mmCIF file of C-alpha atoms in Angstrom:
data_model
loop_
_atom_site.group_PDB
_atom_site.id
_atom_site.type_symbol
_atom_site.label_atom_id
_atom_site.label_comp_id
_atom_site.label_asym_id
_atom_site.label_seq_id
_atom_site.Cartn_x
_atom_site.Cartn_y
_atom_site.Cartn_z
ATOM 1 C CA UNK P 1 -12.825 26.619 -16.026
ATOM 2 C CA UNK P 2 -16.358 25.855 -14.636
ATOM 3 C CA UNK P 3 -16.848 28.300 -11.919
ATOM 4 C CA UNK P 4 -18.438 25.704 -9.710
ATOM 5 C CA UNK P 5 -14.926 24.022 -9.904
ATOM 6 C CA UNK P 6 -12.895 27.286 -9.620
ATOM 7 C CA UNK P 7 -14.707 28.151 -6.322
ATOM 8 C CA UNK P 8 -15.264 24.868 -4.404
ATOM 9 C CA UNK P 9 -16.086 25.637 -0.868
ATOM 10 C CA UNK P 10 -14.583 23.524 1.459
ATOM 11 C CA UNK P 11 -16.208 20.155 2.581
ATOM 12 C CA UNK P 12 -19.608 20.787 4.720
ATOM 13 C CA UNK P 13 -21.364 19.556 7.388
ATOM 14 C CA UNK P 14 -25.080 19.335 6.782
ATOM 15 C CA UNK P 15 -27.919 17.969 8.894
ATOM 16 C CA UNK P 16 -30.687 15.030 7.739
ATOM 17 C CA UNK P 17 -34.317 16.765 7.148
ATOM 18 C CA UNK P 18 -36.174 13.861 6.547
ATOM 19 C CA UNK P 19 -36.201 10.197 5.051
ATOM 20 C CA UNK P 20 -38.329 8.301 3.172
ATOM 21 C CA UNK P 21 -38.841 5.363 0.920
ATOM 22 C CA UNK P 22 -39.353 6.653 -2.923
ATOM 23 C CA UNK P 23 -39.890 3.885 -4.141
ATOM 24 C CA UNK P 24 -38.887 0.111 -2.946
ATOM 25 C CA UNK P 25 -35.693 0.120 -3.868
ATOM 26 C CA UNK P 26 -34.562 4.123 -3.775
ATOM 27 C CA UNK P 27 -34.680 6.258 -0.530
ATOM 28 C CA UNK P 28 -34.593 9.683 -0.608
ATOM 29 C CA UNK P 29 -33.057 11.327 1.667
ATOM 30 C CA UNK P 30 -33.642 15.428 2.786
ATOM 31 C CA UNK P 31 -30.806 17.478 3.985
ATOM 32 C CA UNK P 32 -30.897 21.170 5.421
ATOM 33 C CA UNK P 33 -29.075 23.290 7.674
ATOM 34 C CA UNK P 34 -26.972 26.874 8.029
ATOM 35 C CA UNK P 35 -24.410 25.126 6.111
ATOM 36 C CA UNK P 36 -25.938 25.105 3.178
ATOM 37 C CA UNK P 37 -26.844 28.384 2.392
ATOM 38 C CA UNK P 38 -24.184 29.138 -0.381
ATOM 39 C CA UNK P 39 -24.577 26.127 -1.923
ATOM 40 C CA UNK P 40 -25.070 26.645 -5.722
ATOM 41 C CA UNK P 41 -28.111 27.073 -7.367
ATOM 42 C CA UNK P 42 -29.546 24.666 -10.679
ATOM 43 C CA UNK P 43 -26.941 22.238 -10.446
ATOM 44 C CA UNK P 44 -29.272 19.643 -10.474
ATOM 45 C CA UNK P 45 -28.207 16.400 -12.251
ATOM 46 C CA UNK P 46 -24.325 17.386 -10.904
ATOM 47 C CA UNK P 47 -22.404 15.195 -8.570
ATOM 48 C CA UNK P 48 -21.149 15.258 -5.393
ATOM 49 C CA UNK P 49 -19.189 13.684 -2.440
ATOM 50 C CA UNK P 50 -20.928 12.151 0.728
ATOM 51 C CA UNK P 51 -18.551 12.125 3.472
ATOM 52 C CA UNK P 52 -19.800 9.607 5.567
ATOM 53 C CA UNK P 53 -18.022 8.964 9.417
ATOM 54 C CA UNK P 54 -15.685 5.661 10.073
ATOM 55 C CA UNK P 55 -18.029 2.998 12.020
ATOM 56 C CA UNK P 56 -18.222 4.167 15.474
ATOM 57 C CA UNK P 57 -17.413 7.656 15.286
ATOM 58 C CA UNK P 58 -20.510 10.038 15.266
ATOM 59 C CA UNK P 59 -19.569 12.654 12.824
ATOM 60 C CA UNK P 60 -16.564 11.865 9.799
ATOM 61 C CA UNK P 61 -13.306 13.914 10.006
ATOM 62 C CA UNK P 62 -14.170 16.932 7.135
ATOM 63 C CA UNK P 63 -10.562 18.204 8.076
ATOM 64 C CA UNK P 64 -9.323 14.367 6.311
ATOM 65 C CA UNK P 65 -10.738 15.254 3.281
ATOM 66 C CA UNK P 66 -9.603 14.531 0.761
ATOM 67 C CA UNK P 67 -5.951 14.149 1.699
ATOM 68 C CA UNK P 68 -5.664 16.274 4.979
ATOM 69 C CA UNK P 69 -4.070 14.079 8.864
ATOM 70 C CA UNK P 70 -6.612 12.589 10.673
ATOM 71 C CA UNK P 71 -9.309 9.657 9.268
ATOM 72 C CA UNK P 72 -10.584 9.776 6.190
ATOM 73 C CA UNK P 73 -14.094 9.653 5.965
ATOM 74 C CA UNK P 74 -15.910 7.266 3.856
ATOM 75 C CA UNK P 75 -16.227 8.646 0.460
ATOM 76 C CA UNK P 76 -19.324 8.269 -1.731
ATOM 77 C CA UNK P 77 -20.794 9.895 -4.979
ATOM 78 C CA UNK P 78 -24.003 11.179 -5.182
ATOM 79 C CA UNK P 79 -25.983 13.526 -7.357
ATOM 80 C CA UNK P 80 -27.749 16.774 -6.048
ATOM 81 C CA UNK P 81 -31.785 15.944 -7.353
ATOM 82 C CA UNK P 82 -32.891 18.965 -5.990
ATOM 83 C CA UNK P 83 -32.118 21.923 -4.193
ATOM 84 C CA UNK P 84 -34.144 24.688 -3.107
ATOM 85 C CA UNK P 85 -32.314 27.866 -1.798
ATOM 86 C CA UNK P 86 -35.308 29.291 -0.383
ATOM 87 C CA UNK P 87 -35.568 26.421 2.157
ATOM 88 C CA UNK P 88 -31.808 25.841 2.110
ATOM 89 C CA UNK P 89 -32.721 22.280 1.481
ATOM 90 C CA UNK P 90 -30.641 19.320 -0.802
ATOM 91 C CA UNK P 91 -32.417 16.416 -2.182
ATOM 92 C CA UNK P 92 -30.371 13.351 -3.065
ATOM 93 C CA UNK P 93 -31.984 9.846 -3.930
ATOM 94 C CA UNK P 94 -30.177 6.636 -2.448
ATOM 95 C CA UNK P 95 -30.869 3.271 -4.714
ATOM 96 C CA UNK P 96 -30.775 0.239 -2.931
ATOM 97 C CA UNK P 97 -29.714 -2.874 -3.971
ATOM 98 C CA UNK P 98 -30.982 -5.456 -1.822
ATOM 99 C CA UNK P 99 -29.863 -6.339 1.759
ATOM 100 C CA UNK P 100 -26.536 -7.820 0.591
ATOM 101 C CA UNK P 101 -25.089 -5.479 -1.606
ATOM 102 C CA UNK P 102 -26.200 -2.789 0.576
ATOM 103 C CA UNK P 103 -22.852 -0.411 1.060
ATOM 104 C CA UNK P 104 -22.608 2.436 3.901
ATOM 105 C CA UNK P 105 -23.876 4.986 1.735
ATOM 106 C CA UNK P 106 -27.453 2.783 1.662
ATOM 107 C CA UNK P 107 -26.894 1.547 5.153
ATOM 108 C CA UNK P 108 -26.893 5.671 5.888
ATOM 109 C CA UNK P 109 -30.250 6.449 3.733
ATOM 110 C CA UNK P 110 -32.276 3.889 5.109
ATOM 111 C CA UNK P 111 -31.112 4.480 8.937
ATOM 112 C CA UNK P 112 -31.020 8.290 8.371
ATOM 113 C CA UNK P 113 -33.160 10.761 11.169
ATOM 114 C CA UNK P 114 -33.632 14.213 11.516
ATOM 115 C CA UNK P 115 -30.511 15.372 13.071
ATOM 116 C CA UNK P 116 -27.800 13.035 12.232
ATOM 117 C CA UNK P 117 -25.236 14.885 10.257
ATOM 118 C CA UNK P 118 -22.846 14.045 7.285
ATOM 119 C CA UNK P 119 -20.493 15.599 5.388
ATOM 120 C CA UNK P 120 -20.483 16.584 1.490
ATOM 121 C CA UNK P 121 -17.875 18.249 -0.762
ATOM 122 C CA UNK P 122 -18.633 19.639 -4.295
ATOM 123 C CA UNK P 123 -20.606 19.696 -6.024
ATOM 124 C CA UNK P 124 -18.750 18.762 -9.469
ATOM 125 C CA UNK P 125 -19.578 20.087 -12.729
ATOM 126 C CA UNK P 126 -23.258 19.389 -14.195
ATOM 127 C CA UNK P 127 -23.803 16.260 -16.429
ATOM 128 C CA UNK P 128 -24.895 17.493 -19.445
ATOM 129 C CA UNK P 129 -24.581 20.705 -20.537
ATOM 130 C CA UNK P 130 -26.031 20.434 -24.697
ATOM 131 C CA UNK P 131 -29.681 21.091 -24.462
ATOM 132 C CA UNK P 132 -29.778 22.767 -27.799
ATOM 133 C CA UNK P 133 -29.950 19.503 -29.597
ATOM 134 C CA UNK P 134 -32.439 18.126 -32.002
ATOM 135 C CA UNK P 135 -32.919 15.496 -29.865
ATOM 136 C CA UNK P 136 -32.143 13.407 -26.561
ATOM 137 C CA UNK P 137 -31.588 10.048 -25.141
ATOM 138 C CA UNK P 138 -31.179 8.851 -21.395
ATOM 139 C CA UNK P 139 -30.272 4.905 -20.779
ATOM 140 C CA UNK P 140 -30.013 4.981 -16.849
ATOM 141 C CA UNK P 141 -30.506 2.137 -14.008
ATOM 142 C CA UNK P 142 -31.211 2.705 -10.610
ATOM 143 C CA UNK P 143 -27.949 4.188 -10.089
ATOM 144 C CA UNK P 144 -28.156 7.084 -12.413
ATOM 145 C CA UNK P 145 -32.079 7.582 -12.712
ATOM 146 C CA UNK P 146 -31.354 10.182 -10.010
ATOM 147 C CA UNK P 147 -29.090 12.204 -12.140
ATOM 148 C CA UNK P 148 -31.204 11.707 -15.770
ATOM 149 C CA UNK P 149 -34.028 12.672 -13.901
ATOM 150 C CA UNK P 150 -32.517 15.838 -12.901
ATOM 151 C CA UNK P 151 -31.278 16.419 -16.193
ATOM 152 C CA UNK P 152 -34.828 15.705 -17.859
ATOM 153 C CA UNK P 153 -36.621 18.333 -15.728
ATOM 154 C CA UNK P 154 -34.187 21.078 -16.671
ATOM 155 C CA UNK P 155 -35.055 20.142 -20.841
ATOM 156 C CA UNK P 156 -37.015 22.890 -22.630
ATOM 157 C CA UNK P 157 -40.461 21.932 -22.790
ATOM 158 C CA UNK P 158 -40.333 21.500 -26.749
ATOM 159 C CA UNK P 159 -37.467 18.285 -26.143
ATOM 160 C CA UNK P 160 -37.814 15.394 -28.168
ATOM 161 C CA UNK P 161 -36.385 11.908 -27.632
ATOM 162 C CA UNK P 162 -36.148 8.649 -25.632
ATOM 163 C CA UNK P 163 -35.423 7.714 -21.890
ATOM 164 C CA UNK P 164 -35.043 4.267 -20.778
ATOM 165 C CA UNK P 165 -34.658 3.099 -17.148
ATOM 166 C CA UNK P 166 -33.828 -0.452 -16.133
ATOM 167 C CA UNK P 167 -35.485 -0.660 -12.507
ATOM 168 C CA UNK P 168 -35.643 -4.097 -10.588
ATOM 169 C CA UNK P 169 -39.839 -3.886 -10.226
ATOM 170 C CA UNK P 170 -42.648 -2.297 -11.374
ATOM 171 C CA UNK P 171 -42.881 -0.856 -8.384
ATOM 172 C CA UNK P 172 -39.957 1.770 -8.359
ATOM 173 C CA UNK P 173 -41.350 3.553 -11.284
ATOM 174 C CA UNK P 174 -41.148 7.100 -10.110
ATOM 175 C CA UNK P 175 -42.435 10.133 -11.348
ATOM 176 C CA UNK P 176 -40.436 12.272 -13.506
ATOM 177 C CA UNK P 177 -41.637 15.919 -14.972
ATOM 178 C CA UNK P 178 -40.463 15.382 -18.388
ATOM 179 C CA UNK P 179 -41.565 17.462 -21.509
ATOM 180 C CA UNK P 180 -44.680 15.832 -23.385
ATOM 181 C CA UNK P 181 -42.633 14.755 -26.318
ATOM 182 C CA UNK P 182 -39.667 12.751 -24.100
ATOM 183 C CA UNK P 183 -41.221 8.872 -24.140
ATOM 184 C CA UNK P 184 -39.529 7.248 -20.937
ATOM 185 C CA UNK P 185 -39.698 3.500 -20.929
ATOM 186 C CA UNK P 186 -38.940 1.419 -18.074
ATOM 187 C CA UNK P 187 -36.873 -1.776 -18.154
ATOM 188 C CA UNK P 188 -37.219 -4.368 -15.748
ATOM 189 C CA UNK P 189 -35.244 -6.363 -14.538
ATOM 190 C CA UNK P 190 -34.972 -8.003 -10.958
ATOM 191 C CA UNK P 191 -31.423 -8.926 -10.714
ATOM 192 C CA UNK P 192 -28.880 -5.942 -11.217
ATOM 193 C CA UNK P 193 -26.317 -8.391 -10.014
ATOM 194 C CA UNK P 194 -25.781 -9.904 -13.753
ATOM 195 C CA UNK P 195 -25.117 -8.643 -16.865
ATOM 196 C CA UNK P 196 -28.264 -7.283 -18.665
ATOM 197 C CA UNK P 197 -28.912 -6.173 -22.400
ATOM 198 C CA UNK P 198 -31.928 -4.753 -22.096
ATOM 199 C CA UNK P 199 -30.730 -0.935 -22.226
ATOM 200 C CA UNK P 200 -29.031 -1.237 -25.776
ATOM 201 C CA UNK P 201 -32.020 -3.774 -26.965
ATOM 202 C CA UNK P 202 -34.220 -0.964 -26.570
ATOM 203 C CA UNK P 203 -32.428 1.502 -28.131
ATOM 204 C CA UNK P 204 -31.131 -0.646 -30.898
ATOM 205 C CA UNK P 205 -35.224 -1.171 -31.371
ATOM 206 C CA UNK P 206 -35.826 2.738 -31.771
ATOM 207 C CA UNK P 207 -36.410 4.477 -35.309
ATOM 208 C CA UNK P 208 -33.095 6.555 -34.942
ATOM 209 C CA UNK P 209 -34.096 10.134 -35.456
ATOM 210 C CA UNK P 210 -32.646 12.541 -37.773
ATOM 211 C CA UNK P 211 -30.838 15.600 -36.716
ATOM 212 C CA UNK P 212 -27.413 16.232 -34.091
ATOM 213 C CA UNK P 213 -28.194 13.965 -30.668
ATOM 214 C CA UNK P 214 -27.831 14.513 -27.079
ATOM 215 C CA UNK P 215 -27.210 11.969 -25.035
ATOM 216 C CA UNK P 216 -26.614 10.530 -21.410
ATOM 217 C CA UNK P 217 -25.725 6.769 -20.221
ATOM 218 C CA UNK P 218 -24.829 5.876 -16.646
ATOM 219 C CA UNK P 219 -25.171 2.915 -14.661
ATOM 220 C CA UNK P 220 -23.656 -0.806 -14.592
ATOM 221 C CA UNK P 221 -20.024 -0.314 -16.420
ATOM 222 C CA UNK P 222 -20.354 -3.414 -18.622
ATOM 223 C CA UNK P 223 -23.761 -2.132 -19.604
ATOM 224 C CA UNK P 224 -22.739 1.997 -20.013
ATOM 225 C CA UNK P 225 -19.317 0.179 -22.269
ATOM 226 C CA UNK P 226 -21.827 -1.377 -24.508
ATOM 227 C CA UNK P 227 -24.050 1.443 -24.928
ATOM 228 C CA UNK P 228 -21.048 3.372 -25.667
ATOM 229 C CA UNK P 229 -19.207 1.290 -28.413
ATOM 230 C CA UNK P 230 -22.893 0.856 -29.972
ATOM 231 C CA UNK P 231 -23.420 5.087 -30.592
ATOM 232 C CA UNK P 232 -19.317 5.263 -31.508
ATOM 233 C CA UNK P 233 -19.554 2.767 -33.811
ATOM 234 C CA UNK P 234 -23.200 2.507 -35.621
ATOM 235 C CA UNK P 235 -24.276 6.030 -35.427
ATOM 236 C CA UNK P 236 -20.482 7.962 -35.467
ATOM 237 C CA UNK P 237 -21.719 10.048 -32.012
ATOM 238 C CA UNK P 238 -19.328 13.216 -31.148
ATOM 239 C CA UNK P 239 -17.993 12.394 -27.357
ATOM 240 C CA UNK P 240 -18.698 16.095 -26.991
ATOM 241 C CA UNK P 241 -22.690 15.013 -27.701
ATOM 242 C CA UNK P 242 -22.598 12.134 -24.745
ATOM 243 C CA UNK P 243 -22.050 11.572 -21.646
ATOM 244 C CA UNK P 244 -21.595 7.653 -20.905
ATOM 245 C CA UNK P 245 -20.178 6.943 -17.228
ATOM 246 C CA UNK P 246 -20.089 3.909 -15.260
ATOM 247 C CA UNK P 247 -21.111 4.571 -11.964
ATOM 248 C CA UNK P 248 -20.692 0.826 -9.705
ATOM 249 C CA UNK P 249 -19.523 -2.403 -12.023
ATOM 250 C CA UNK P 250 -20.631 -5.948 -11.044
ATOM 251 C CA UNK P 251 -18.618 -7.480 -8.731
ATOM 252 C CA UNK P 252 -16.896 -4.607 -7.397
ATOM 253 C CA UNK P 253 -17.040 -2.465 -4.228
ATOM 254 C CA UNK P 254 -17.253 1.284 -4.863
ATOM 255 C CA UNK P 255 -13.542 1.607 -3.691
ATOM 256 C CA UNK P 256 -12.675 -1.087 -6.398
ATOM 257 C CA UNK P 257 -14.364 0.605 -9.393
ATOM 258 C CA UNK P 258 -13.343 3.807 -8.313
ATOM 259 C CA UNK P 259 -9.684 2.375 -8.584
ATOM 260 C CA UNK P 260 -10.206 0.409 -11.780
ATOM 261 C CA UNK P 261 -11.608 3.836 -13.074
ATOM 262 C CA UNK P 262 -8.591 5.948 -12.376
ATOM 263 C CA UNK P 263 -6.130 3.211 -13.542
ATOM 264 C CA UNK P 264 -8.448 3.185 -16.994
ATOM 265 C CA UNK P 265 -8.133 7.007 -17.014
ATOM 266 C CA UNK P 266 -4.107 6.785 -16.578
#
């Protein structure tokens, strides 16, 4: 068993550092605080849960979570993008996505100041864990650059291979310490809200390169499906050599996928 799973601490309270804008359409958001002195070192690129208070209360219930009396928190996933145990600070990177599909989690990010206080639990185990292959690729929207990102700045330095991230401007390119020979690409495309190709047209575009793959596609779920059924079927990829999640779907809330995510699971 991973032993960041076999010795979860119990949910945490932790305070908001700082806030700022990223780039247009990502916030990041700094957390510190007593609280997060244990927390576990180079799991960068892992997830975690945001425990975010019910509207009007100032703090959420961590004694709710995840199935304790009392009201539930709201529940969010997020992925650690940096912490630094010397400071006892977390890094996590909100994407936005536009004033109307903007969710509590966002909502948080973008009102966040130093002092208000959330809750997390976790983090889970880290997203990929094969960096001994020949090569890697990363297919990622705004959703999951967070997590490829932390995954790319853990590769060795010798890594080979292809990133692509679908932002909605120029603008939110961000930089990314990735070894020389890792070409990232960026996608764009203004309107997350429909279906877009542009991912797997890339990658179907590449000169496929010999030797055992690793790779990593999260995002949109109709997109990360695709992607998915296209290394299955015309390249014969191990699931042990990829990690393809969905991480929001068109159309749905996060309480909606989550749901149609467990009921694909059963």
């Amino acid at each position: 068993m991973n032993p960041v799973i076999k010795n979860r601490k119990p949910p945490r309270l932790i305070t908001v550092h700082s806030s700022t804008r990223l780039t247009p359409n990502m916030q990041r958001v700094i957390f510190s605080g007593d609280n997060l002195n244990d927390f576990p070192e180079g799991q960068e690129g892992a997830n975690f849960k945001l425990l975010l208070p019910q509207p009007g209360d100032a703090l959420p219930d961590l004694n709710a979570f995840p199935a304790g009396e009392g009201k539930k928190p709201i529940v969010r996933t997020y992925t650690v993008r940096r912490y630094d145990a010397a400071t006892q600070q977390l890094t996590v990177d909100f994407a936005l996505h536009g004033d109307q599909h903007m969710g509590p989690a966002s909502q948080f990010a973008v009102n966040a100041k130093a002092g208000d206080q959330v809750g997390i639990a976790g983090p889970g185990p880290k997203k990929l864990s094969t960096l001994d292959a020949d090569w890697f690729l990363f297919a990622a929207d705004m959703s999951a650059i967070p997590a490829a990102a932390a995954v790319i700045e853990e590769l060795p330095q010798d890594a080979k291979g292809y990133a692509f991230f679908e932002i909605p401007s120029a603008d939110d390119k961000q930089p990314i310490d990735a070894p020389a020979g890792l070409s990232i690409t960026w996608l764009i495309n203004p309107d997350a809200q429909n279906p877009s190709s542009q991912q797997l047209d890339a990658i179907k575009a590449i000169d496929w390169p010999s030797g055992r793959p690793s790779i990593f596609a999260a995002g949109e779920g109709n997109t990360v499906r695709a992607l998915r059924r296209y290394f299955l079927d015309e390249h014969n990829i191990e699931r042990k050599a990829m990690y393809a999640s969905p991480y929001w779907k068109i159309g749905l809330t996060e309480d909606q996928h989550q749901v149609q995510k467990r009921s694909e699971k059963d």
